[in-house]
Amino acid sequence: EVRLVQSEAEVKEPGESLKISCKGSGYSFTTYWIAWVRQTPEKGLECMGIIYPGDSDTRYSPSFKGHVTISTDKSINTAYLQWSSLKASDTAIYYCARGFEMATMFDSWGQGTLVTVSS
Amino acid sequence: DIVMTQTPLSSPVTLGQPASISCRSSQSLVHSDGNTHLSWLQQRPGQPPRLLISKISNRFSGVPDRFSGSGAGTDFTLKISRVEAEDVGVYYCMQATQFPRSFGQGTKLEIK
């Protein structure tokens, strides 16, 4: 069974750093893309970027480039999304999803990580 | 970026009756590989999104056959032939022809 298990909810203050994770199991982690998707009530679902764990090929959506870093550690089948300086506007649910066929479809999703940024 | 626009944003439906959701893209979704990378996803309350349909009309594994997708170019439709209680949730179209991938605003399906 394909599973993506994400790290637990986080509460942070503006300016703090954060790294959340997504661990894949039940499939060959290095041969499928991983996408990070943000969900907010205001903007709905937004694809932040994708990464191919096999060679770490990473593509960022213009709206998120420079504000987040996507990475993987293929030795432990885990993808990461990190911020160096959080803003209140980063408050959202973050999902990882497995990208199938060059990330043209997302066929399995993590349970989501709620990130709350508040002073 | 390709903008995806769904209508309606809310759809009250009677159990057992059909439902239809439309999705329009700001430009053609036909990819250079010949495919049209338009997917539909369902998000039940409190759950992550779930893939229902890919490439306009291909039902994903385990998706009931009451769900069907159609369309071409810039106009696409998701149909549910007979709505069941478990279909309550928000439905999204998503394009993957261009990067960044983009989603529609979502259509909330609720039971009358």
Short mmCIF file of N, CA, C and O in Angstrom, two decimals, chain A residues 19-100:
data_model
loop_
_atom_site.label_atom_id
_atom_site.label_comp_id
_atom_site.label_asym_id
_atom_site.label_seq_id
_atom_site.Cartn_x
_atom_site.Cartn_y
_atom_site.Cartn_z
N LYS A 19 10.86 23.09 9.36
CA LYS A 19 11.02 22.06 8.34
C LYS A 19 10.00 20.97 8.62
O LYS A 19 9.99 20.41 9.72
N ILE A 20 9.11 20.70 7.67
CA ILE A 20 8.13 19.64 7.82
C ILE A 20 8.49 18.50 6.87
O ILE A 20 9.19 18.70 5.88
N SER A 21 8.00 17.31 7.19
CA SER A 21 8.44 16.15 6.43
C SER A 21 7.29 15.31 5.89
O SER A 21 6.13 15.44 6.33
N CYS A 22 7.64 14.45 4.96
CA CYS A 22 6.69 13.56 4.27
C CYS A 22 7.43 12.27 3.97
O CYS A 22 8.35 12.26 3.15
N LYS A 23 7.04 11.20 4.65
CA LYS A 23 7.74 9.92 4.47
C LYS A 23 6.92 8.98 3.62
O LYS A 23 5.75 8.70 3.96
N GLY A 24 7.52 8.50 2.55
CA GLY A 24 6.84 7.58 1.65
C GLY A 24 7.15 6.14 1.98
O GLY A 24 8.25 5.81 2.44
N SER A 25 6.16 5.27 1.75
CA SER A 25 6.37 3.84 1.92
C SER A 25 5.45 3.08 0.98
O SER A 25 4.47 3.64 0.46
N GLY A 26 5.79 1.83 0.73
CA GLY A 26 4.96 0.99 -0.12
C GLY A 26 5.22 1.14 -1.61
O GLY A 26 4.48 0.59 -2.41
N TYR A 27 6.24 1.88 -1.97
CA TYR A 27 6.58 2.05 -3.39
C TYR A 27 8.05 2.50 -3.49
O TYR A 27 8.69 2.79 -2.48
N SER A 28 8.54 2.53 -4.73
CA SER A 28 9.91 2.97 -4.96
C SER A 28 9.99 4.49 -4.88
O SER A 28 9.64 5.20 -5.83
N PHE A 29 10.45 4.99 -3.74
CA PHE A 29 10.41 6.42 -3.45
C PHE A 29 11.16 7.25 -4.49
O PHE A 29 10.76 8.37 -4.80
N THR A 30 12.24 6.70 -5.04
CA THR A 30 13.09 7.49 -5.92
C THR A 30 12.57 7.61 -7.35
O THR A 30 13.15 8.35 -8.15
N THR A 31 11.49 6.91 -7.67
CA THR A 31 11.02 6.91 -9.06
C THR A 31 9.69 7.62 -9.28
O THR A 31 9.07 7.50 -10.34
N TYR A 32 9.23 8.35 -8.28
CA TYR A 32 8.03 9.17 -8.41
C TYR A 32 8.33 10.57 -7.89
O TYR A 32 9.07 10.74 -6.93
N TRP A 33 7.72 11.58 -8.51
CA TRP A 33 7.83 12.93 -8.02
C TRP A 33 7.07 13.07 -6.70
O TRP A 33 6.12 12.34 -6.43
N ILE A 34 7.48 14.04 -5.90
CA ILE A 34 6.72 14.48 -4.73
C ILE A 34 6.38 15.95 -4.93
O ILE A 34 7.25 16.76 -5.27
N ALA A 35 5.12 16.27 -4.74
CA ALA A 35 4.67 17.66 -4.81
C ALA A 35 4.30 18.15 -3.43
O ALA A 35 3.85 17.37 -2.57
N TRP A 36 4.50 19.43 -3.22
CA TRP A 36 4.00 20.08 -2.00
C TRP A 36 2.88 21.03 -2.42
O TRP A 36 3.05 21.84 -3.34
N VAL A 37 1.74 20.92 -1.73
CA VAL A 37 0.54 21.68 -2.07
C VAL A 37 0.06 22.41 -0.82
O VAL A 37 -0.08 21.80 0.24
N ARG A 38 -0.17 23.70 -0.97
CA ARG A 38 -0.68 24.50 0.16
C ARG A 38 -2.19 24.66 0.03
O ARG A 38 -2.71 24.84 -1.09
N GLN A 39 -2.89 24.60 1.14
CA GLN A 39 -4.33 24.83 1.14
C GLN A 39 -4.68 25.90 2.16
O GLN A 39 -4.39 25.76 3.35
N THR A 40 -5.33 26.94 1.69
CA THR A 40 -5.85 27.99 2.56
C THR A 40 -7.29 28.29 2.16
O THR A 40 -7.68 28.05 1.01
N PRO A 41 -8.09 28.81 3.10
CA PRO A 41 -9.48 29.18 2.75
C PRO A 41 -9.52 30.26 1.67
O PRO A 41 -10.43 30.28 0.85
N GLU A 42 -8.52 31.14 1.69
CA GLU A 42 -8.54 32.28 0.76
C GLU A 42 -8.17 31.88 -0.66
O GLU A 42 -8.78 32.34 -1.62
N LYS A 43 -7.15 31.05 -0.81
CA LYS A 43 -6.63 30.73 -2.14
C LYS A 43 -6.83 29.30 -2.57
O LYS A 43 -6.46 28.93 -3.70
N GLY A 44 -7.40 28.47 -1.71
CA GLY A 44 -7.64 27.09 -2.08
C GLY A 44 -6.36 26.28 -2.17
O GLY A 44 -5.46 26.46 -1.36
N LEU A 45 -6.28 25.41 -3.17
CA LEU A 45 -5.12 24.55 -3.35
C LEU A 45 -4.12 25.22 -4.29
O LEU A 45 -4.48 25.70 -5.36
N GLU A 46 -2.84 25.22 -3.88
CA GLU A 46 -1.77 25.81 -4.69
C GLU A 46 -0.57 24.85 -4.70
O GLU A 46 -0.10 24.46 -3.64
N CYS A 47 -0.09 24.54 -5.89
CA CYS A 47 1.10 23.70 -5.99
C CYS A 47 2.33 24.57 -5.77
O CYS A 47 2.58 25.51 -6.51
N MET A 48 3.10 24.24 -4.73
CA MET A 48 4.27 25.06 -4.38
C MET A 48 5.50 24.65 -5.19
O MET A 48 6.34 25.48 -5.54
N GLY A 49 5.60 23.37 -5.46
CA GLY A 49 6.75 22.87 -6.19
C GLY A 49 6.77 21.37 -6.18
O GLY A 49 5.99 20.72 -5.49
N ILE A 50 7.69 20.82 -6.98
CA ILE A 50 7.82 19.37 -7.09
C ILE A 50 9.29 19.00 -7.05
O ILE A 50 10.16 19.80 -7.42
N ILE A 51 9.55 17.77 -6.60
CA ILE A 51 10.92 17.27 -6.54
C ILE A 51 10.94 15.81 -6.95
O ILE A 51 10.01 15.05 -6.64
N TYR A 52 11.98 15.43 -7.67
CA TYR A 52 12.17 14.04 -8.05
C TYR A 52 13.27 13.46 -7.18
O TYR A 52 14.44 13.82 -7.34
N PRO A 53 12.91 12.61 -6.22
CA PRO A 53 13.91 12.12 -5.27
C PRO A 53 15.09 11.39 -5.90
O PRO A 53 16.18 11.36 -5.34
N GLY A 54 14.89 10.82 -7.08
CA GLY A 54 15.97 10.06 -7.72
C GLY A 54 17.20 10.90 -8.01
O GLY A 54 18.34 10.43 -7.83
N ASP A 55 16.98 12.15 -8.44
CA ASP A 55 18.12 13.01 -8.76
C ASP A 55 18.00 14.41 -8.17
O ASP A 55 18.77 15.30 -8.50
N SER A 56 16.99 14.60 -7.31
CA SER A 56 16.73 15.88 -6.64
C SER A 56 16.38 17.02 -7.59
O SER A 56 16.48 18.19 -7.21
N ASP A 57 15.97 16.71 -8.80
CA ASP A 57 15.46 17.73 -9.73
C ASP A 57 14.27 18.41 -9.04
O ASP A 57 13.30 17.75 -8.67
N THR A 58 14.37 19.72 -8.86
CA THR A 58 13.36 20.47 -8.11
C THR A 58 12.86 21.63 -8.95
O THR A 58 13.65 22.34 -9.57
N ARG A 59 11.55 21.81 -8.94
CA ARG A 59 10.93 22.93 -9.68
C ARG A 59 9.99 23.65 -8.73
O ARG A 59 9.12 23.04 -8.13
N TYR A 60 10.16 24.95 -8.66
CA TYR A 60 9.34 25.76 -7.77
C TYR A 60 8.32 26.56 -8.57
O TYR A 60 8.62 27.10 -9.63
N SER A 61 7.14 26.68 -8.03
CA SER A 61 6.17 27.61 -8.59
C SER A 61 6.68 29.02 -8.33
O SER A 61 7.21 29.30 -7.25
N PRO A 62 6.54 29.92 -9.29
CA PRO A 62 7.06 31.28 -9.12
C PRO A 62 6.58 31.96 -7.84
O PRO A 62 7.33 32.72 -7.22
N SER A 63 5.35 31.66 -7.44
CA SER A 63 4.79 32.30 -6.25
C SER A 63 5.52 31.92 -4.97
O SER A 63 5.42 32.62 -3.96
N PHE A 64 6.22 30.80 -4.98
CA PHE A 64 6.86 30.29 -3.76
C PHE A 64 8.39 30.29 -3.84
O PHE A 64 9.05 30.11 -2.80
N LYS A 65 8.91 30.47 -5.02
CA LYS A 65 10.37 30.42 -5.17
C LYS A 65 11.05 31.50 -4.34
O LYS A 65 10.63 32.65 -4.34
N GLY A 66 12.08 31.09 -3.60
CA GLY A 66 12.80 32.02 -2.76
C GLY A 66 12.26 32.11 -1.34
O GLY A 66 12.94 32.64 -0.46
N HIS A 67 11.06 31.57 -1.13
CA HIS A 67 10.49 31.64 0.22
C HIS A 67 10.51 30.28 0.92
O HIS A 67 10.49 30.21 2.15
N VAL A 68 10.52 29.20 0.13
CA VAL A 68 10.59 27.87 0.71
C VAL A 68 11.67 27.06 0.01
O VAL A 68 12.10 27.41 -1.09
N THR A 69 12.09 25.98 0.67
CA THR A 69 13.05 25.06 0.09
C THR A 69 12.48 23.66 0.16
O THR A 69 12.02 23.22 1.23
N ILE A 70 12.50 22.97 -0.97
CA ILE A 70 12.04 21.59 -1.06
C ILE A 70 13.26 20.70 -1.21
O ILE A 70 14.17 21.00 -2.01
N SER A 71 13.30 19.63 -0.46
CA SER A 71 14.45 18.72 -0.50
C SER A 71 14.00 17.30 -0.21
O SER A 71 12.84 17.06 0.16
N THR A 72 14.90 16.36 -0.38
CA THR A 72 14.61 14.97 -0.03
C THR A 72 15.85 14.33 0.59
O THR A 72 16.98 14.78 0.38
N ASP A 73 15.61 13.28 1.36
CA ASP A 73 16.66 12.38 1.83
C ASP A 73 16.22 10.98 1.38
O ASP A 73 15.38 10.35 2.04
N LYS A 74 16.73 10.55 0.23
CA LYS A 74 16.25 9.30 -0.31
C LYS A 74 16.68 8.09 0.51
O LYS A 74 16.10 7.02 0.37
N SER A 75 17.69 8.27 1.38
CA SER A 75 18.11 7.14 2.22
C SER A 75 17.03 6.76 3.23
O SER A 75 17.00 5.63 3.73
N ILE A 76 16.13 7.71 3.52
CA ILE A 76 15.04 7.42 4.46
C ILE A 76 13.68 7.71 3.85
O ILE A 76 12.69 7.90 4.55
N ASN A 77 13.64 7.78 2.51
CA ASN A 77 12.37 7.93 1.78
C ASN A 77 11.54 9.11 2.27
O ASN A 77 10.32 9.01 2.42
N THR A 78 12.19 10.23 2.48
CA THR A 78 11.51 11.38 3.08
C THR A 78 11.75 12.65 2.26
O THR A 78 12.88 12.92 1.84
N ALA A 79 10.69 13.40 2.07
CA ALA A 79 10.76 14.71 1.44
C ALA A 79 10.49 15.79 2.49
O ALA A 79 9.80 15.53 3.49
N TYR A 80 11.04 16.97 2.23
CA TYR A 80 10.93 18.05 3.21
C TYR A 80 10.48 19.35 2.55
O TYR A 80 10.75 19.60 1.37
N LEU A 81 9.83 20.16 3.35
CA LEU A 81 9.47 21.52 2.97
C LEU A 81 9.94 22.40 4.11
O LEU A 81 9.56 22.16 5.26
N GLN A 82 10.74 23.41 3.80
CA GLN A 82 11.25 24.22 4.88
C GLN A 82 11.21 25.72 4.59
O GLN A 82 11.22 26.15 3.43
N TRP A 83 11.11 26.46 5.69
CA TRP A 83 11.11 27.91 5.67
C TRP A 83 12.24 28.41 6.58
O TRP A 83 12.44 27.85 7.66
N SER A 84 12.91 29.47 6.17
CA SER A 84 13.94 30.06 7.04
C SER A 84 13.35 31.18 7.90
O SER A 84 13.88 31.48 8.98
N SER A 85 12.27 31.79 7.42
CA SER A 85 11.66 32.87 8.17
C SER A 85 10.16 32.90 7.87
O SER A 85 9.74 33.39 6.82
N LEU A 86 9.40 32.36 8.77
CA LEU A 86 7.95 32.24 8.56
C LEU A 86 7.24 33.58 8.68
O LEU A 86 7.67 34.48 9.41
N LYS A 87 6.13 33.68 7.94
CA LYS A 87 5.25 34.83 8.03
C LYS A 87 3.87 34.35 8.46
O LYS A 87 3.52 33.18 8.27
N ALA A 88 3.09 35.27 8.97
CA ALA A 88 1.73 34.89 9.36
C ALA A 88 0.95 34.33 8.17
O ALA A 88 0.10 33.44 8.32
N SER A 89 1.27 34.84 6.99
CA SER A 89 0.56 34.39 5.78
C SER A 89 0.93 32.95 5.37
O SER A 89 0.33 32.40 4.44
N ASP A 90 1.91 32.35 6.04
CA ASP A 90 2.25 30.95 5.78
C ASP A 90 1.33 29.99 6.54
O ASP A 90 1.44 28.76 6.37
N THR A 91 0.46 30.52 7.35
CA THR A 91 -0.51 29.69 8.06
C THR A 91 -1.39 28.96 7.04
O THR A 91 -2.06 29.59 6.21
N ALA A 92 -1.37 27.64 7.09
CA ALA A 92 -2.07 26.84 6.07
C ALA A 92 -1.94 25.37 6.42
O ALA A 92 -1.20 24.99 7.33
N ILE A 93 -2.66 24.55 5.66
CA ILE A 93 -2.42 23.11 5.67
C ILE A 93 -1.52 22.80 4.48
O ILE A 93 -1.79 23.27 3.36
N TYR A 94 -0.49 22.03 4.72
CA TYR A 94 0.45 21.65 3.67
C TYR A 94 0.35 20.15 3.43
O TYR A 94 0.42 19.35 4.36
N TYR A 95 0.14 19.81 2.17
CA TYR A 95 0.05 18.41 1.78
C TYR A 95 1.23 18.04 0.89
O TYR A 95 1.66 18.84 0.05
N CYS A 96 1.73 16.82 1.06
CA CYS A 96 2.61 16.26 0.05
C CYS A 96 1.77 15.27 -0.75
O CYS A 96 0.77 14.72 -0.26
N ALA A 97 2.15 15.09 -1.99
CA ALA A 97 1.43 14.18 -2.87
C ALA A 97 2.42 13.51 -3.80
O ALA A 97 3.43 14.11 -4.21
N ARG A 98 2.14 12.26 -4.14
CA ARG A 98 3.00 11.54 -5.07
C ARG A 98 2.62 11.91 -6.49
O ARG A 98 1.45 11.83 -6.87
N GLY A 99 3.60 12.28 -7.26
CA GLY A 99 3.37 12.66 -8.64
C GLY A 99 3.65 11.51 -9.58
O GLY A 99 4.73 10.93 -9.58
N PHE A 100 2.66 11.22 -10.38
CA PHE A 100 2.71 10.09 -11.30
C PHE A 100 2.90 10.61 -12.71
O PHE A 100 2.38 11.67 -13.05
#
